[in-house]
Coordinates of N, CA and C in Angstrom, one line a residue:
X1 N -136.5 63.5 56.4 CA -136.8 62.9 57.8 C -136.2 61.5 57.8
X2 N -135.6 61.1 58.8 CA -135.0 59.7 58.4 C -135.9 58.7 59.1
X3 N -135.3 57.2 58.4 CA -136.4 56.1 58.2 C -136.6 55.7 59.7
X4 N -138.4 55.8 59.9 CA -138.9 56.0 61.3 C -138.8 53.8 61.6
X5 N -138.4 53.9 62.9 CA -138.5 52.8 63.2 C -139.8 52.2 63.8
X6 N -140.5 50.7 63.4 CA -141.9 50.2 63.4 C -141.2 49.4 65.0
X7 N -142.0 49.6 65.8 CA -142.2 49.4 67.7 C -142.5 49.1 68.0
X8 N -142.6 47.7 68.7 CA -143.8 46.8 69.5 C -143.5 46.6 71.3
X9 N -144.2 46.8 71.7 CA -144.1 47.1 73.3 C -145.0 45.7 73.9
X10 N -144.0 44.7 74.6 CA -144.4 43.4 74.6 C -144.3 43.9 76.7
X11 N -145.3 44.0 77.4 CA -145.2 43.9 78.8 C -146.3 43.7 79.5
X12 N -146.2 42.7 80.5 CA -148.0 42.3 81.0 C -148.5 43.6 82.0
X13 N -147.7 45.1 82.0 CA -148.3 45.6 83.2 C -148.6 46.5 82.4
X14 N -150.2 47.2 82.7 CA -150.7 48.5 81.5 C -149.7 49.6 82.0
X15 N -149.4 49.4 83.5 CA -148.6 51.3 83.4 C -147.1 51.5 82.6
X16 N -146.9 50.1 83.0 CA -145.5 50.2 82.2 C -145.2 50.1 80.6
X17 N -146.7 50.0 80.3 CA -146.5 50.1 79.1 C -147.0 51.4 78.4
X18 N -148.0 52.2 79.6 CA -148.1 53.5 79.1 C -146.9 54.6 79.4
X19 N -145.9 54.5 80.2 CA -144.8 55.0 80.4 C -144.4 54.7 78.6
X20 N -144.0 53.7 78.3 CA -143.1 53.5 77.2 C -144.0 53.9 76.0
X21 N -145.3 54.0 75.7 CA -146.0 54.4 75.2 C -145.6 55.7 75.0
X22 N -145.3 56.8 76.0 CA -144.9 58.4 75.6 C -144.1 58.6 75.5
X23 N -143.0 57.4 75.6 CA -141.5 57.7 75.3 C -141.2 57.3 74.0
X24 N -142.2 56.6 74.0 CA -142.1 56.2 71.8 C -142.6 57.7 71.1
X25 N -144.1 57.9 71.8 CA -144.3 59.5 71.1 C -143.7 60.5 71.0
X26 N -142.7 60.1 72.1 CA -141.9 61.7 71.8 C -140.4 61.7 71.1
X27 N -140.6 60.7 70.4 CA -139.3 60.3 69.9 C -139.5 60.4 68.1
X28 N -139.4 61.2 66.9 CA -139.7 60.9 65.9 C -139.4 60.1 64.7
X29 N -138.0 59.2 65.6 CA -137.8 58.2 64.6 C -138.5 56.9 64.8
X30 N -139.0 57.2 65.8 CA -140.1 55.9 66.4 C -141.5 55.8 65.8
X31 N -141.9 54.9 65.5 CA -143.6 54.5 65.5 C -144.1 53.3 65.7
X32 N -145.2 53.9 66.9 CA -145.6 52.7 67.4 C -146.4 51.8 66.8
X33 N -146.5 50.3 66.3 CA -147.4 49.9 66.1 C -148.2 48.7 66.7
X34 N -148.0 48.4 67.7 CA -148.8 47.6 68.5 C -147.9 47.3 69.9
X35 N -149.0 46.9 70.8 CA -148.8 46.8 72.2 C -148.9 45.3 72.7
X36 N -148.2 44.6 73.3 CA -149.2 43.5 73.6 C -148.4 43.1 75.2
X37 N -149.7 42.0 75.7 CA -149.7 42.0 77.4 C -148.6 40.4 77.4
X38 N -148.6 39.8 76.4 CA -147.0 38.7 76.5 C -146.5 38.1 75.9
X39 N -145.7 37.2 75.9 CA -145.4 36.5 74.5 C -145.9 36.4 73.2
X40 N -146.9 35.3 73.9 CA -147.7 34.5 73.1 C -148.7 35.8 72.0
X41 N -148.8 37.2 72.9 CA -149.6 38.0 71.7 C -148.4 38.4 71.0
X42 N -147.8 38.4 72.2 CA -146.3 39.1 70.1 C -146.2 38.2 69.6
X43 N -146.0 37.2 69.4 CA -145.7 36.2 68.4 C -147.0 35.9 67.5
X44 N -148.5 36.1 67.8 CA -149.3 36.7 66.8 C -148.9 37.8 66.0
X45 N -148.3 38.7 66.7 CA -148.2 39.4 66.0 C -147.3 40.1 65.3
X46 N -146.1 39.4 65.5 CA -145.1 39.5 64.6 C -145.1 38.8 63.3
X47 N -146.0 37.9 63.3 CA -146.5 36.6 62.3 C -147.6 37.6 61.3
X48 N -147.6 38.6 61.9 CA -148.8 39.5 60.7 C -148.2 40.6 60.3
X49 N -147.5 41.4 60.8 CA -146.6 42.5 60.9 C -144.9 43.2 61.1
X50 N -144.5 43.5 60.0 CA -143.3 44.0 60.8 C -143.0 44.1 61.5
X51 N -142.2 44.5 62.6 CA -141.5 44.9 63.4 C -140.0 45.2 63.7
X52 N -139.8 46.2 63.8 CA -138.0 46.4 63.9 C -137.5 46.3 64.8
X53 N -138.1 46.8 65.9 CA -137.8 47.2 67.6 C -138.5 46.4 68.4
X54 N -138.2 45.7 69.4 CA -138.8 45.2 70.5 C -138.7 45.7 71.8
X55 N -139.7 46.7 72.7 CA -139.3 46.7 73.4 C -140.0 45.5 74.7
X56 N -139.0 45.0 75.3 CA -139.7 43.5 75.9 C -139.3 43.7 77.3
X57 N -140.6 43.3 78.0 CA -140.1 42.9 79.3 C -139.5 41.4 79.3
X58 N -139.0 41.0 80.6 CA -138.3 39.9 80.6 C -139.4 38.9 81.5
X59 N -139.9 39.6 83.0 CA -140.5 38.5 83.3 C -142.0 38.5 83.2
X60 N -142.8 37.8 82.4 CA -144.0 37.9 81.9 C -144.3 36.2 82.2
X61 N -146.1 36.5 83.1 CA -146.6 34.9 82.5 C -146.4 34.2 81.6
X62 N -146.3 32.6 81.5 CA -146.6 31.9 80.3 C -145.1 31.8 79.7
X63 N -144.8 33.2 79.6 CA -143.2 32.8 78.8 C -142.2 33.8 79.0
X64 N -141.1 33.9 79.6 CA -140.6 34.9 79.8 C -139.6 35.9 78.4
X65 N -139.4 36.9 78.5 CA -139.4 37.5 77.4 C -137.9 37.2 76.8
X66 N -136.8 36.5 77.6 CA -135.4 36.2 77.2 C -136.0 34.6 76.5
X67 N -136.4 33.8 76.8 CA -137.2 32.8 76.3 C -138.0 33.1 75.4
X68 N -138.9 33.8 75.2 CA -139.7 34.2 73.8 C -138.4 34.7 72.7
X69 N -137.7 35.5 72.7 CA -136.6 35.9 71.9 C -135.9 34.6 71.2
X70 N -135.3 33.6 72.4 CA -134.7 32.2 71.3 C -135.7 31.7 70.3
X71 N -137.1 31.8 70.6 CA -138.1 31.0 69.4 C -137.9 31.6 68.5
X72 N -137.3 32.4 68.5 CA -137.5 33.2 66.9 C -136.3 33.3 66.3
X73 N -136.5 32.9 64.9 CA -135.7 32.2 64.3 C -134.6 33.6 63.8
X74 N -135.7 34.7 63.5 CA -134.9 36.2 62.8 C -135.5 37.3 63.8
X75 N -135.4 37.4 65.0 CA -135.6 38.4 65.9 C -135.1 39.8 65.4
X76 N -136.4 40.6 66.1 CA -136.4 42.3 65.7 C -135.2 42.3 66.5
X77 N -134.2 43.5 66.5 CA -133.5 44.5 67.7 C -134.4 44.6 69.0
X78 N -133.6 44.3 70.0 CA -134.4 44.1 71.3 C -133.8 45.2 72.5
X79 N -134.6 46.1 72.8 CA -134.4 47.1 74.2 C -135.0 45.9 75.5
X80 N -134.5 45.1 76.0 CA -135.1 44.7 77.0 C -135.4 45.6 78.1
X81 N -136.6 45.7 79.0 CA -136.7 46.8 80.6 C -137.4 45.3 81.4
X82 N -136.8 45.7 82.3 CA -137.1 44.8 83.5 C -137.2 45.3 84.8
X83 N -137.7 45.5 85.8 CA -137.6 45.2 87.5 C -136.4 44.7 88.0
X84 N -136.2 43.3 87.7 CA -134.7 42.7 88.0 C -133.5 43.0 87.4
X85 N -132.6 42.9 88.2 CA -131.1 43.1 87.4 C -130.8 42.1 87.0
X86 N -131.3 40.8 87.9 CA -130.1 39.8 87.8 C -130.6 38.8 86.4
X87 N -131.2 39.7 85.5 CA -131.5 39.2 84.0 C -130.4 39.9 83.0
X88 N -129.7 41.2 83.3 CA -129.1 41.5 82.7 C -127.9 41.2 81.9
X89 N -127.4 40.0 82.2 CA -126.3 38.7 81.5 C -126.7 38.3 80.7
X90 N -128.1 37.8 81.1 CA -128.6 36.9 79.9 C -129.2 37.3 78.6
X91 N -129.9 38.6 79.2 CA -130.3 39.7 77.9 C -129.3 40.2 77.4
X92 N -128.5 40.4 77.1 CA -126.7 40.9 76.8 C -126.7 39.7 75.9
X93 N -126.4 39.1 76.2 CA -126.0 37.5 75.5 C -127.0 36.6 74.6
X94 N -128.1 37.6 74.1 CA -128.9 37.0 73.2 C -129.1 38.3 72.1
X95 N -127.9 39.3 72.6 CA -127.4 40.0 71.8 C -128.6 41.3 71.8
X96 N -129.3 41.7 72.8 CA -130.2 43.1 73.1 C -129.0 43.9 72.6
X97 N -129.6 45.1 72.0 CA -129.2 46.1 72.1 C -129.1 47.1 73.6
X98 N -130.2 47.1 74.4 CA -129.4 47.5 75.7 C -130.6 46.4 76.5
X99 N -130.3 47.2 77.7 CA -131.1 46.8 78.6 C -131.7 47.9 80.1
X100 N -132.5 47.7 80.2 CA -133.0 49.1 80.6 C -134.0 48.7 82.2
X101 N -133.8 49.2 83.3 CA -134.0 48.6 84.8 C -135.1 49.6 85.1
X102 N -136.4 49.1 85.3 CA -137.5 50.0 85.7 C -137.0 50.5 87.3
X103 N -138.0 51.5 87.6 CA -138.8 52.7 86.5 C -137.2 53.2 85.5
X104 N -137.5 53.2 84.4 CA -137.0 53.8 83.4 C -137.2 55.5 83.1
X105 N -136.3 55.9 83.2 CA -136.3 57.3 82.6 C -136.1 57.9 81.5
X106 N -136.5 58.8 81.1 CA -137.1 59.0 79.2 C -135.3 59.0 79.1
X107 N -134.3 59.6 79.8 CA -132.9 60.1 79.6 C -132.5 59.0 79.4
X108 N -132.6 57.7 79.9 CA -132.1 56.5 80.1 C -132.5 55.6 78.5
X109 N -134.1 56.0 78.6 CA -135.2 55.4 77.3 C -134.1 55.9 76.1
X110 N -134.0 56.9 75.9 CA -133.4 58.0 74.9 C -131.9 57.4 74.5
X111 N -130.8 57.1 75.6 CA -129.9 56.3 75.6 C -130.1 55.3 74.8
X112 N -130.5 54.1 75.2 CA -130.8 52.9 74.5 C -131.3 52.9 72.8
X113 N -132.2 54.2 73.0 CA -132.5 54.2 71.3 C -131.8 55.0 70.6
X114 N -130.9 55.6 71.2 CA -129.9 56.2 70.2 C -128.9 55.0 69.6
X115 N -128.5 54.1 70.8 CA -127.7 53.2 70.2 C -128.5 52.5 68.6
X116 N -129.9 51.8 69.0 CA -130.2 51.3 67.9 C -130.2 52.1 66.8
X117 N -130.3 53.5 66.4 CA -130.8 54.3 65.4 C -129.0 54.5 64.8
X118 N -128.0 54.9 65.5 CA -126.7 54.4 65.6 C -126.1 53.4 64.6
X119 N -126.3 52.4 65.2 CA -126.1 50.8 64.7 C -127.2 50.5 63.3
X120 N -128.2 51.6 63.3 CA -128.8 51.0 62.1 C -128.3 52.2 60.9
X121 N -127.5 53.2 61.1 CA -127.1 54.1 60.7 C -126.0 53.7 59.9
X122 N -124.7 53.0 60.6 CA -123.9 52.2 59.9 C -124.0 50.8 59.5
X123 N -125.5 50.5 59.5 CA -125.7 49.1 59.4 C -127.1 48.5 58.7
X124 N -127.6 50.0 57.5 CA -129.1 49.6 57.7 C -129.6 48.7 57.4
X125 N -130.5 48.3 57.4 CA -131.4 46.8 57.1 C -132.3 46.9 56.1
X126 N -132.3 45.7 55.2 CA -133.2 45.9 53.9 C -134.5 46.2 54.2
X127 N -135.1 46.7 53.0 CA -136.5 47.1 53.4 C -137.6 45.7 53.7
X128 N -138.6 46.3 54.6 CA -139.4 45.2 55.1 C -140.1 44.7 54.4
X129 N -141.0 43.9 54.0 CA -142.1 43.7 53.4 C -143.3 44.1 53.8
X130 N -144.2 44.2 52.8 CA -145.5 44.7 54.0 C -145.9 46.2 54.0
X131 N -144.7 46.5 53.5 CA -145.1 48.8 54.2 C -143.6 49.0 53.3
X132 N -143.5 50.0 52.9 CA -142.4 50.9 51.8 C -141.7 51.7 52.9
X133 N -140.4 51.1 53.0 CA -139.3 51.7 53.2 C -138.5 52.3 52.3
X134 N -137.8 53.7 52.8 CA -136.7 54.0 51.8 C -135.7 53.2 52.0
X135 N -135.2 53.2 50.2 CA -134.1 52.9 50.1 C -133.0 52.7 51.2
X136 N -132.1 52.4 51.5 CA -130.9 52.5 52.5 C -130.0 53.2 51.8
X137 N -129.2 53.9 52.5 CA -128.5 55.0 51.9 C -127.5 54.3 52.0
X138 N -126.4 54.5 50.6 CA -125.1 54.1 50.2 C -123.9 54.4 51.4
X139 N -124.3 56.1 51.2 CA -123.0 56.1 51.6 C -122.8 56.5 53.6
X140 N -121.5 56.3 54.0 CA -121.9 56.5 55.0 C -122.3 57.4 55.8
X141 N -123.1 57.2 56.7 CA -124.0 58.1 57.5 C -123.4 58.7 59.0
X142 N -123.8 60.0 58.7 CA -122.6 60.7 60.0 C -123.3 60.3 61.3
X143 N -122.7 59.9 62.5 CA -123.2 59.8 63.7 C -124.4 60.7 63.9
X144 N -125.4 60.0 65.2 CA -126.3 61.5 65.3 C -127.3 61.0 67.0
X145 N -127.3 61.6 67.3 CA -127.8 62.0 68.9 C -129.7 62.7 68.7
X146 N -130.5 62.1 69.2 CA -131.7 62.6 69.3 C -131.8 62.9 70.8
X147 N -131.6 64.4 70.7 CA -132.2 65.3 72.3 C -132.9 65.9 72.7
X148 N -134.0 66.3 73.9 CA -134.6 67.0 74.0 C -134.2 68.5 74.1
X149 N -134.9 69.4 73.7 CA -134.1 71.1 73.2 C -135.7 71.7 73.3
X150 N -136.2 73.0 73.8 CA -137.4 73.5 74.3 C -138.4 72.5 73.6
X151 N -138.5 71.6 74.2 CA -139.8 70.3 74.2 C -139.8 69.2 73.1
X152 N -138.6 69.8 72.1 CA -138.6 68.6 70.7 C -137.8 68.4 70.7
X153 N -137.6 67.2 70.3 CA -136.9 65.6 69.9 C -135.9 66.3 68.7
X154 N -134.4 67.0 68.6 CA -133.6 67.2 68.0 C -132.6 66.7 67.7
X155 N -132.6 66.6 66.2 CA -131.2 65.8 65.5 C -129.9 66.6 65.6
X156 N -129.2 65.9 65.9 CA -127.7 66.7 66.1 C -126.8 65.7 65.4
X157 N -125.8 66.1 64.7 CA -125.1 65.5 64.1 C -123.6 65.7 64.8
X158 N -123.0 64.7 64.9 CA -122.0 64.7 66.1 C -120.9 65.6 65.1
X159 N -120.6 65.3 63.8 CA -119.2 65.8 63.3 C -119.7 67.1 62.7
X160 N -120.9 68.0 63.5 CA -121.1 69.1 63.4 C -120.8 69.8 65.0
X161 N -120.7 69.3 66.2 CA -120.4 69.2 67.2 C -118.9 69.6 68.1
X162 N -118.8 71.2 68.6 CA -117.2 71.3 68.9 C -117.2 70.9 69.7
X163 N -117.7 71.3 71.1 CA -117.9 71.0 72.5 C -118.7 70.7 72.9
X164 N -118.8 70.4 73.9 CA -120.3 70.3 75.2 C -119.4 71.1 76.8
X165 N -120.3 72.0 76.8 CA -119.6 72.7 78.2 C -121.2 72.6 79.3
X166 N -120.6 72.1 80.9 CA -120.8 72.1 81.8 C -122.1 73.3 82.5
X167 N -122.8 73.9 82.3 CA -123.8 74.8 83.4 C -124.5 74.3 84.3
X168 N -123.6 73.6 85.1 CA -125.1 73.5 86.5 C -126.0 72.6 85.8
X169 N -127.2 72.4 85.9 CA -128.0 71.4 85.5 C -128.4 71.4 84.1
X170 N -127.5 72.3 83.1 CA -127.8 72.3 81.9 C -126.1 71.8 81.2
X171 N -126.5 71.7 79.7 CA -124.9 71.2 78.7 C -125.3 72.6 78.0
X172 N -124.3 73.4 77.4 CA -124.1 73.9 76.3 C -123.9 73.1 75.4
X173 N -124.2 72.8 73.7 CA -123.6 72.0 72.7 C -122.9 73.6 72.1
X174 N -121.7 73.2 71.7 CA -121.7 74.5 70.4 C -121.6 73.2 69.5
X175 N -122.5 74.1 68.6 CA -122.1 73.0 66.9 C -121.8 74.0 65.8
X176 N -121.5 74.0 64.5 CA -121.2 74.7 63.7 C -122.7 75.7 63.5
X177 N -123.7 75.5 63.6 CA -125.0 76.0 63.7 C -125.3 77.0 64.4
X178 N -124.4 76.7 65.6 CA -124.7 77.9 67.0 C -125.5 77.0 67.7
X179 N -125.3 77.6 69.2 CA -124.9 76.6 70.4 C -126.9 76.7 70.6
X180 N -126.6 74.9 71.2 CA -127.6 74.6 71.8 C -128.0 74.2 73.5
X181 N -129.1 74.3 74.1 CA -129.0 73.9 75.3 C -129.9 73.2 75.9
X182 N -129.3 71.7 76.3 CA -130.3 70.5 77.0 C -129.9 70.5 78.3
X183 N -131.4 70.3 78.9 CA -131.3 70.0 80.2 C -130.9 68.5 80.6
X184 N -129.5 68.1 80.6 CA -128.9 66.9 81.2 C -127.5 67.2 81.5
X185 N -127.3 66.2 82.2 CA -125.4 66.0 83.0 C -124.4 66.1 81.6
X186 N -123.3 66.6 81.9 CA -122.2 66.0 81.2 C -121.8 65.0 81.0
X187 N -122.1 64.3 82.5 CA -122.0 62.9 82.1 C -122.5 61.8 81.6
X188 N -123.6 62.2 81.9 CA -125.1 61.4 80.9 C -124.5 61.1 79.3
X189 N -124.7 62.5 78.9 CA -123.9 62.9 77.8 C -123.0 61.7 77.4
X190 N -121.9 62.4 77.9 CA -120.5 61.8 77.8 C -120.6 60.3 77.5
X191 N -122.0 59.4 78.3 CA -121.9 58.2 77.8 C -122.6 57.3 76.2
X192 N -123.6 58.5 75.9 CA -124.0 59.1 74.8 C -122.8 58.8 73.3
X193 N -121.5 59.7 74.0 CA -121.3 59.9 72.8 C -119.9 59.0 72.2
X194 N -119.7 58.7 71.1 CA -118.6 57.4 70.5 C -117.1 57.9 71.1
X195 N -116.6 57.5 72.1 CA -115.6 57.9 72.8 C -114.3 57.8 71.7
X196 N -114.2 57.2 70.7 CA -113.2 57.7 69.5 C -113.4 58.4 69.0
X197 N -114.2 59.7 69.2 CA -114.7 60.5 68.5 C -114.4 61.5 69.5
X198 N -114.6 61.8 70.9 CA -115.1 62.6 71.5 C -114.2 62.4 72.9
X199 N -113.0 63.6 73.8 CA -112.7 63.2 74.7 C -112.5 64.5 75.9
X200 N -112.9 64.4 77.2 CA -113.2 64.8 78.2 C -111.7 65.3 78.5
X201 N -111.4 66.8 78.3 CA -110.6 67.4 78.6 C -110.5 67.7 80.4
X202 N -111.7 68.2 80.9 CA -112.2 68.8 81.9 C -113.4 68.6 82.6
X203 N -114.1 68.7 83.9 CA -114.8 68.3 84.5 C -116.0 69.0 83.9
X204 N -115.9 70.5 83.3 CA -117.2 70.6 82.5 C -117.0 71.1 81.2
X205 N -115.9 70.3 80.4 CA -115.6 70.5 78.9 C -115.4 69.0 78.3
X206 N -116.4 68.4 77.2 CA -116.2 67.2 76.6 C -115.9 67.8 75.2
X207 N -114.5 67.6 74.1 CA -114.8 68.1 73.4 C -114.1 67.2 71.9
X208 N -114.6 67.6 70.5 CA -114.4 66.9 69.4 C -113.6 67.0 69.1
X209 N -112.8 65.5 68.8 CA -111.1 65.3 68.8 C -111.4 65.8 66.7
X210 N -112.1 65.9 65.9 CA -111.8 66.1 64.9 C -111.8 67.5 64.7
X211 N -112.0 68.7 65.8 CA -112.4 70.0 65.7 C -110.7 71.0 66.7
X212 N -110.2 69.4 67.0 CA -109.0 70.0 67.8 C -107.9 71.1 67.2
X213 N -107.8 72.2 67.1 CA -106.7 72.9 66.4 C -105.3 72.5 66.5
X214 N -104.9 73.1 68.1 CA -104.0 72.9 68.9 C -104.7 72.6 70.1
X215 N -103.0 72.6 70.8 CA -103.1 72.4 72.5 C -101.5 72.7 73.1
X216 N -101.6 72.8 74.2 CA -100.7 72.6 75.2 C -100.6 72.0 76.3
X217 N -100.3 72.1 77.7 CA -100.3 70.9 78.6 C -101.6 71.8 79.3
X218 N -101.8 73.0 79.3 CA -102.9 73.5 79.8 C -104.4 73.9 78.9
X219 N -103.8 74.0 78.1 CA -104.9 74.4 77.0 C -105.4 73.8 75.8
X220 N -106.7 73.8 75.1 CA -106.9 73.5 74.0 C -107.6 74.4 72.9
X221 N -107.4 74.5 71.7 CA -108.1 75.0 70.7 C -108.7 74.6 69.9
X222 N -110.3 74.7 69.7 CA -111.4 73.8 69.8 C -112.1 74.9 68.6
X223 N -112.1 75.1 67.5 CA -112.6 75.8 66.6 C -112.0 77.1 66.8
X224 N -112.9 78.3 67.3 CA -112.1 79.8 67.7 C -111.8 79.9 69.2
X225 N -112.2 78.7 69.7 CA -112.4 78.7 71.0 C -110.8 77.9 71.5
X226 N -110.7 78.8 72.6 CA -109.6 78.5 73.6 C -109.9 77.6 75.2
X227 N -109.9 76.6 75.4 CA -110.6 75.9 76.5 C -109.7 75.2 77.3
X228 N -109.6 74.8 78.7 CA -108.7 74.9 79.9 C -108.6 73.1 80.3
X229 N -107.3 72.7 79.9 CA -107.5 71.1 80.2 C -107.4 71.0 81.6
X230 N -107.9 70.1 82.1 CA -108.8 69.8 83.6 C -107.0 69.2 83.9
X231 N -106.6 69.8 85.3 CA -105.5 68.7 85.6 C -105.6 67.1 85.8
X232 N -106.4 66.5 86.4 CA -107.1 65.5 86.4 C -107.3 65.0 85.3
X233 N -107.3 65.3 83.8 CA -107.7 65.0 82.9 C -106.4 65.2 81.9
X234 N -105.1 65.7 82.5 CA -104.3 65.8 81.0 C -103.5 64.4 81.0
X235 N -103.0 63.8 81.8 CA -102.4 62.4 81.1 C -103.0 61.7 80.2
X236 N -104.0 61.7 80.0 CA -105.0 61.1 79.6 C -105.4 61.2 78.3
X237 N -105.4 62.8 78.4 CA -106.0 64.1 77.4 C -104.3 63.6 76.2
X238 N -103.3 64.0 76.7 CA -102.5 64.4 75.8 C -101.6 62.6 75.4
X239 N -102.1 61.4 76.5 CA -101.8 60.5 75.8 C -102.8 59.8 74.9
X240 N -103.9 60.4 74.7 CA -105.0 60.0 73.4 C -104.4 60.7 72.2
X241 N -103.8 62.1 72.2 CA -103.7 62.8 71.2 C -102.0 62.5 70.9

């Protein structure tokens, strides 16, 4: 099981913090360990406790949460969520990992923590003090996507990954495993996944540039599979390749 990230949910509103509350439980590289209503309690409580992840609102009494972030000398990874947009510059520029515009949706939540889990993938961080972490692994670690698949939080490994094909309100994945099926856009997806890795042939075919056999100006071969380049999509298609 890989190393679960420790999560503090820093926001003065109870609903919005019970929303993010079920989006941490349903996530299994996540664990929550404390909640607090603003600054001034996180900064208690970072002073007692690990923490890896922040997720922070921005405008909060007493201190706002882009301002709580500069006092700290070695800040956790930060998912900022906010109400306002017009914070989104300034949370960017204190280097968040994303930034997320309420109401937040788990598809959107899901987004934002793949990037961190990502970034700590090729980038892990030494172990904490306080609580036993594994080791960090040497070598490097293959991309990977946590999706929902009939109700659980699934690891997918992208360079296991041929395609993603289009149905109506669902994605086909095929992976070398045999094909999987989440209820989300292609395009959701599509922004999901490391675009050097992965390129949109067709309006419902995204598929893995390391799984490419062949091609021609109409077609491509994608493991055993033969798939239809989108016209809209071949200058594109065949000036990447």
């Amino acid at each position: 099981m890989p190393e679960q990230l420790h999560c503090l949910i820093v926001d003065d509103e109870p609903p919005a913090r019970e929303v993010l509350k079920r989006y941490v439980e349903a996530i299994p590289s996540l664990v929550l360990v404390g909640e607090c209503e603003n600054a001034m309690q996180a900064l208690s409580f970072l002073q007692q406790y690990p923490v890896q992840l922040l997720l922070l609102d921005i405008r909060m009494p007493v201190l706002m949460g882009t301002d709580f972030i500069k006092t700290l000398s070695h800040p956790p990874q930060v998912i900022f969520t906010t109400a306002h947009r017009d914070y989104a510059v300034e949370g960017f520029d204190l280097n968040a990992v994303d930034f997320l515009l309420k109401p937040i949706s788990f598809e959107r939540f899901l987004k934002a923590v793949n990037k961190v889990l990502q970034k700590n993938a090729l980038d892990p961080a030494p172990p904490v003090s306080n609580f036993t972490v594994p080791e960090p692994v040497l070598s490097e670690a293959p991309a990977f996507l946590y999706l929902r698949i009939d109700r659980k939080m699934v690891k997918i490994l992208l360079n296991e990954v041929f395609f993603l094909e289009s149905l109506k309100d669902y994605v086909r994945i095929i992976t070398v495993n045999g094909p999987l099926l989440v209820r989300q856009s292609l395009s959701s997806l599509e922004e999901m996944l490391p675009e050097q890795e992965f390129v949109r042939i067709h309006r419902s075919f995204i598929v893995a540039r390391r799984h490419i056999r062949a091609y021609t100006h109409e077609t491509m071969e994608v493991g055993n599979n033969e798939l239809p380049i989108g016209r809209l999509y071949r200058n594109e298609v065949l000036k990447l390749l």
